[in-house]
XYZ file of C-alpha atoms in Angstrom:
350
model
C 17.400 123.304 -52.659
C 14.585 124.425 -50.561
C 16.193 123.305 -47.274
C 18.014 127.001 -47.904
C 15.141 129.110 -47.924
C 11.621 128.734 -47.658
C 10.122 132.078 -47.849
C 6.998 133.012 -49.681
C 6.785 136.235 -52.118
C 9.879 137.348 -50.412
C 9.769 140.831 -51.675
C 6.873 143.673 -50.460
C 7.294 147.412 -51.268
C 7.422 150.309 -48.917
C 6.003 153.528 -50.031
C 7.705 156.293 -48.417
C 6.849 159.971 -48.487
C 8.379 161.082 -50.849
C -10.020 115.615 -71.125
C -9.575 111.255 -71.023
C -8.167 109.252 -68.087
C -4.560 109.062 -68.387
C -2.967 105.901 -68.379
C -2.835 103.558 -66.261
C 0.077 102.349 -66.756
C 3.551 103.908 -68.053
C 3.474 105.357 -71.468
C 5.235 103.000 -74.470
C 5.398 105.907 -76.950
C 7.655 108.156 -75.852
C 10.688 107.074 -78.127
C 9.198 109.550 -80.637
C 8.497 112.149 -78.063
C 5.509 113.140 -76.627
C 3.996 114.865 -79.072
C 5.158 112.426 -81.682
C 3.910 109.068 -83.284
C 6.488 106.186 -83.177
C 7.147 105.050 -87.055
C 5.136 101.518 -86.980
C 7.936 100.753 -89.697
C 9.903 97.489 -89.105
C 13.569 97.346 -87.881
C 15.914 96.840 -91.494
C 17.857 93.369 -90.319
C 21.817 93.354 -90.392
C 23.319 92.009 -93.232
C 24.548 89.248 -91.663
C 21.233 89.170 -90.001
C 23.080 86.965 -87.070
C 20.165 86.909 -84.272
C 23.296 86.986 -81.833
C 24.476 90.329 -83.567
C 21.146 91.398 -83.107
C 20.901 90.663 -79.095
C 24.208 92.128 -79.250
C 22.997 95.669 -80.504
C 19.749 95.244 -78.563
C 21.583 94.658 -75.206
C 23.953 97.684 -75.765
C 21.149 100.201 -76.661
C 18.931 99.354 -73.514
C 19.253 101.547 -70.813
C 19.166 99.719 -67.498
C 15.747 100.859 -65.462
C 16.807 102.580 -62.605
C 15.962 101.213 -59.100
C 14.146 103.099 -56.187
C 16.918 101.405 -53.764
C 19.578 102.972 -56.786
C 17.240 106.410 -56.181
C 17.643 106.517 -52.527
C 21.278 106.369 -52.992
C 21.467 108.782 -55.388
C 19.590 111.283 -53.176
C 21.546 110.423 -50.146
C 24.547 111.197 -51.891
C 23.247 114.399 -52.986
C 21.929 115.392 -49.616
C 25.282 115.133 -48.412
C 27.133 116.613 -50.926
C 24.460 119.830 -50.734
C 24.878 119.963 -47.190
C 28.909 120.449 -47.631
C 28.269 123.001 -50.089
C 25.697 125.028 -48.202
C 27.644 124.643 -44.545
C 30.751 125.889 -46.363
C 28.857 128.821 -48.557
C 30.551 127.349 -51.203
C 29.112 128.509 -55.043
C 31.330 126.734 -56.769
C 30.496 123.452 -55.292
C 26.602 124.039 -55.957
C 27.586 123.022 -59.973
C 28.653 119.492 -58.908
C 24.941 119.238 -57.572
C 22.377 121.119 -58.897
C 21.381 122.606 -62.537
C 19.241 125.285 -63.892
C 17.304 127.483 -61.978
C 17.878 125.213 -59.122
C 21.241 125.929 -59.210
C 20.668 129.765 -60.096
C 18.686 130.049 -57.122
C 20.997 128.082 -54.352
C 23.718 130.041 -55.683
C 21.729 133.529 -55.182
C 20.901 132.296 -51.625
C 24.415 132.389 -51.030
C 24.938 135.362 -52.543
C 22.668 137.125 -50.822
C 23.587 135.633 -46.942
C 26.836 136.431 -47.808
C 25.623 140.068 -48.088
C 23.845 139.951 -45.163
C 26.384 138.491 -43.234
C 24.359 135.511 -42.197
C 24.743 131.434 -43.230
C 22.270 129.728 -45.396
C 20.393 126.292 -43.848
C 22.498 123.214 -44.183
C 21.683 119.705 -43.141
C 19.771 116.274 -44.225
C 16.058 116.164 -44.239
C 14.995 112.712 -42.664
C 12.306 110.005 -43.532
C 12.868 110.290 -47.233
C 10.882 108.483 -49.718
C 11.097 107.985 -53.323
C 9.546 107.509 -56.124
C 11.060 106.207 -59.443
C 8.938 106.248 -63.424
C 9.957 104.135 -65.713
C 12.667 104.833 -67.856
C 11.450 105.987 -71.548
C 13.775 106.201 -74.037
C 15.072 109.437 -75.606
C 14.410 110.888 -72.283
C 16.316 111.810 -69.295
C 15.539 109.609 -66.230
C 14.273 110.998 -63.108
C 13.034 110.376 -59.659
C 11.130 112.476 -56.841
C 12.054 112.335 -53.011
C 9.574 113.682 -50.670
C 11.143 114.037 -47.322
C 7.814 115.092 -44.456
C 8.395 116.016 -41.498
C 4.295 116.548 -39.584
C 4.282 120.483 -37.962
C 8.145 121.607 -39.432
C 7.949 121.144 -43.401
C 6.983 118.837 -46.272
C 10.264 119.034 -49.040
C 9.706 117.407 -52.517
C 13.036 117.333 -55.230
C 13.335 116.229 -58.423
C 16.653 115.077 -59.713
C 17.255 114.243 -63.085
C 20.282 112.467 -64.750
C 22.691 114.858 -66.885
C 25.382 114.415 -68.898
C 27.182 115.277 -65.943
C 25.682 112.824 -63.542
C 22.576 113.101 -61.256
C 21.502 116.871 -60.486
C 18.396 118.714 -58.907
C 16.388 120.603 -60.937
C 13.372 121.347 -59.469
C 12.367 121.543 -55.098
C 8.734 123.001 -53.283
C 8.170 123.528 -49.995
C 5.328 124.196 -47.089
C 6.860 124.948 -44.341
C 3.375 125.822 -42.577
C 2.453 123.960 -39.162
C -0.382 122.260 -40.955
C 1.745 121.175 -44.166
C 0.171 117.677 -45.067
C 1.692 114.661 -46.796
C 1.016 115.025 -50.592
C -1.861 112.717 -52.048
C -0.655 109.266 -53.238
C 1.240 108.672 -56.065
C 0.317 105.616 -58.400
C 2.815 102.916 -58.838
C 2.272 99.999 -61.192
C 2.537 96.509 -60.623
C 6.310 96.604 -60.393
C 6.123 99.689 -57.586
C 7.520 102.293 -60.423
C 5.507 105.531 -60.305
C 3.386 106.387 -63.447
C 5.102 109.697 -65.408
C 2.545 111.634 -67.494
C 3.397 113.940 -70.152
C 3.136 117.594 -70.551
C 0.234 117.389 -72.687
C -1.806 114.633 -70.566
C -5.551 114.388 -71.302
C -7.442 112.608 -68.627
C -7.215 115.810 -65.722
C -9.127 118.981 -65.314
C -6.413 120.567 -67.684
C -3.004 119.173 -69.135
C 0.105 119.499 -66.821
C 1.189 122.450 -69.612
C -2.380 124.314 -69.005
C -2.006 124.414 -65.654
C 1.229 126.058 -65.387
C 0.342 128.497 -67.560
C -2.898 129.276 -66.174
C -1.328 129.858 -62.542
C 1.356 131.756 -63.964
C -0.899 134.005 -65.412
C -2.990 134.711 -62.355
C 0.171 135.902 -60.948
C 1.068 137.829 -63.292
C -2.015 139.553 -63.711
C -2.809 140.009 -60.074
C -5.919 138.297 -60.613
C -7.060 135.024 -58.632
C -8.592 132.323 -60.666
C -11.232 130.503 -59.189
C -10.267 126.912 -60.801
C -6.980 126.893 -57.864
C -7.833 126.707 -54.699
C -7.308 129.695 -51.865
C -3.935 130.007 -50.527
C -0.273 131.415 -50.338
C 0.617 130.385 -53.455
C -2.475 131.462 -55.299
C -4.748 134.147 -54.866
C -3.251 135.601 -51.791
C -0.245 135.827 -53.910
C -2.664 137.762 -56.445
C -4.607 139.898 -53.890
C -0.866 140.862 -52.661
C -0.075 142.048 -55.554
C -3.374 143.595 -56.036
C -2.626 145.964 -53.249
C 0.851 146.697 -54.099
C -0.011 147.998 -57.018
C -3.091 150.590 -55.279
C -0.421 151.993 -52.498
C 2.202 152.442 -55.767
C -0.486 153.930 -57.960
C -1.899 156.612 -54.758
C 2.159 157.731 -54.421
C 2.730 157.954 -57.901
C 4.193 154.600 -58.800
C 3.431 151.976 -61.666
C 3.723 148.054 -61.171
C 4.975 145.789 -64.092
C 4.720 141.604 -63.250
C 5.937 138.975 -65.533
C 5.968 135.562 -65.117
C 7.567 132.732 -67.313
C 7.337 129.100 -66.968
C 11.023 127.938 -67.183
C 12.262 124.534 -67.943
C 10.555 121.191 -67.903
C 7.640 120.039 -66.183
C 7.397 116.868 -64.091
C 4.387 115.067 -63.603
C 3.386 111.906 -61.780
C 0.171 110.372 -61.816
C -1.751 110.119 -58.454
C -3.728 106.867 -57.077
C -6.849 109.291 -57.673
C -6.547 109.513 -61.474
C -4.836 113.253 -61.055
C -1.685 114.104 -61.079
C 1.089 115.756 -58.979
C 3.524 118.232 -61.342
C 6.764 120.073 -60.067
C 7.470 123.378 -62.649
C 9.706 126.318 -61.886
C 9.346 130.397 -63.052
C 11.657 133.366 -63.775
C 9.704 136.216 -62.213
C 10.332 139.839 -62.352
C 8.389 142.701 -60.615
C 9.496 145.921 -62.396
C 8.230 149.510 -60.119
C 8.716 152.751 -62.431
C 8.410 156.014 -60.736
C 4.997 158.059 -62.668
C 5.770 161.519 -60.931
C 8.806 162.728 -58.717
C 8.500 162.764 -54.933
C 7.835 159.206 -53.149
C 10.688 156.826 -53.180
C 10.449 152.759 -52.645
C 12.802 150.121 -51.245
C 11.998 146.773 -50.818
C 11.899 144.397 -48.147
C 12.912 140.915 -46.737
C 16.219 139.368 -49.494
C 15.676 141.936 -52.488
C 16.078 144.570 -49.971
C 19.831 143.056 -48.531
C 20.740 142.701 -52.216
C 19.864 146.573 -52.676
C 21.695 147.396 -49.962
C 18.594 148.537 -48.345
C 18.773 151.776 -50.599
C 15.461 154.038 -51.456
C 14.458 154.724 -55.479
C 13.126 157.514 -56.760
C 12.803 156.323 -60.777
C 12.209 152.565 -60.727
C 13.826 149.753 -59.202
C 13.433 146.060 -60.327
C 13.625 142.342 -59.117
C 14.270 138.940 -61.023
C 13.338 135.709 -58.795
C 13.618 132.353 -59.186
C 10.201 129.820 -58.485
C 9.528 126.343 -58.241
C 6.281 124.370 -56.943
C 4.342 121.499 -57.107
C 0.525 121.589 -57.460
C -1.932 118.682 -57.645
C -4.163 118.323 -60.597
C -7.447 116.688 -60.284
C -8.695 113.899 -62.673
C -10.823 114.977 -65.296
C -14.798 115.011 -64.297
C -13.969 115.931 -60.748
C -15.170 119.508 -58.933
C -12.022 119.922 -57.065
C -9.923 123.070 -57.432
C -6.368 122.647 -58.457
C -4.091 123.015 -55.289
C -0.926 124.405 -55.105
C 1.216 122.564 -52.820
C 4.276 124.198 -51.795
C 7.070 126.949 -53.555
C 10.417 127.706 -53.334
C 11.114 130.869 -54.096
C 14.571 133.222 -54.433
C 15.813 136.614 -55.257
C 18.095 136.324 -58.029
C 19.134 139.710 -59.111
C 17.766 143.579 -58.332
C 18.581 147.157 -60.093
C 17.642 150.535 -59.657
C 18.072 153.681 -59.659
């Protein structure tokens, strides 16, 4: 959860000597997937072909729409239960609340104040809202709680039902002084928020394209000029622009890889764009090119190295989430990149 840490890249190195509009309301068609067409092909009547049979079967296969009052529950319950967890550094616990990455990534925050000897943040985020798609059959409901706080920190979570019960899977934050609200997300008639598809025409680029295309500027430590400036974007690129000069002058090579992980969540904004929440396994690989110069790294990769210098190559695996606003299609607008959540999940070396 990103109450626990809300750091940026987290990890530095120090060189040492040696398309269409989208719908406007939400989509029908998803019982075949999104990528699929639903068969137009008649349901086959019961042999008995009792109409009360028939309410019967249609009553038990409906899934009840969830409310935003059920939502806010839901989250509340969760906020509590994460709190526990996080106050008592308790891994174990994290399972009963989170999944995925998410949980990967609470449970490495843990890990790693444990090693440091320190506690991770605990505690409820006030003034909560949420908002609630429609439920689409033959997918997994889901809701998105945006707690905003002006001048400490805007939070967004997405929690998804499992066969396990409600977990978070995906979290972004800005903790910056100037962190605004996000931009307003469309609700239909009913005051359910409209969920797009990974593959939605109707923006600058689909949810899927966008991911991908961000990911990639990271990874090749190149900014690309359809995101806007910022932390997330090409700072984030020019960073690791210069890492890799300083390696390069002591004799050091850089390897980046970034890989979208898991599902991406999109709701539609009251613009015609759309808001999506998507998560990354990272890894920033440094490989020694001639002896001399060691490196060690900094801020939590650094406590869970111990702090130590390498002299051959030394490695580190994070966890990222964020959310990032996609404009309709037409508009001039750069994509933005809202807020991250970022954590060290593992580190080697030698």
């Amino acid at each position: 959860m990103a109450v626990a840490t809300l750091a940026g890249l987290g990890v530095a190195v120090l060189v040492t000597r040696e398309g269409n509009t989208p719908p406007s309301s939400p989509p029908q068609h998803a019982a075949a997937g999104w990528d699929g067409a639903a068969s137009s092909a008649p349901p086959t009547p019961s042999p008995s072909g009792s109409k009360r049979s028939t309410a019967k079967a249609a009553a038990k296969s409906a899934s009840p729409q969830l409310t935003v009052k059920k939502a806010g529950e839901i989250f509340d319950r969760y906020q509590h239960g994460m709190s526990s967890a996080q106050a008592g550094m308790d891994e174990d616990a994290i399972g009963k609340q989170e999944q995925g990455l998410a949980m990967e990534m609470t449970k490495a925050s843990i890990s790693t104040a444990r090693m440091e000897g320190t506690k991770v943040a605990s505690g409820m985020w006030p003034n909560t809202r949420v908002w609630v798609p429609r439920h689409i059959d033959g997918l997994a409901d889901w809701f998105v709680a945006v707690s905003y706080e002006p001048e400490v920190a805007r939070i967004s979570d997405v929690m998804t039902k499992t066969g396990s019960g409600w977990r978070l899977v995906a979290s972004a934050a800005d903790a910056r002084a100037n962190a605004a609200e996000l931009p307003a997300i469309a609700t239909d008639s009913a005051g359910y928020a409209v969920s797009l598809p990974e593959n939605a025409s109707g923006l600058v680029g689909t949810p899927r394209q966008i991911v991908r295309a961000h990911l990639a500027s990271l990874e090749k430590a190149q900014p690309d000029q359809r995101f806007a400036q910022g932390a997330w974007t090409s700072e984030a690129a020019l960073f690791w622009q210069r890492e890799r000069e300083q390696l390069v002058q002591a004799g050091w090579g850089l390897t980046l890889s970034y890989e979208p992980e898991g599902a991406i969540h999109t709701l539609q904004t009251s613009d015609g764009g759309a808001l999506i929440w998507y998560a990354a396994r990272s890894a920033e690989t440094r490989t020694a090119r001639r002896l001399g110069a060691k490196v060690s790294l900094k801020g939590s990769a650094a406590v869970r190295t111990s702090r130590k210098a390498f002299g051959r190559w030394v490695s580190a695996t994070y966890g990222r989430m964020y959310v990032a606003y996609v404009p309709p299609a037409g508009s001039t607008d750069p994509v933005r990149v809202l807020g991250e959540w970022s954590e060290v999940l593992e580190t080697d070396g030698a």
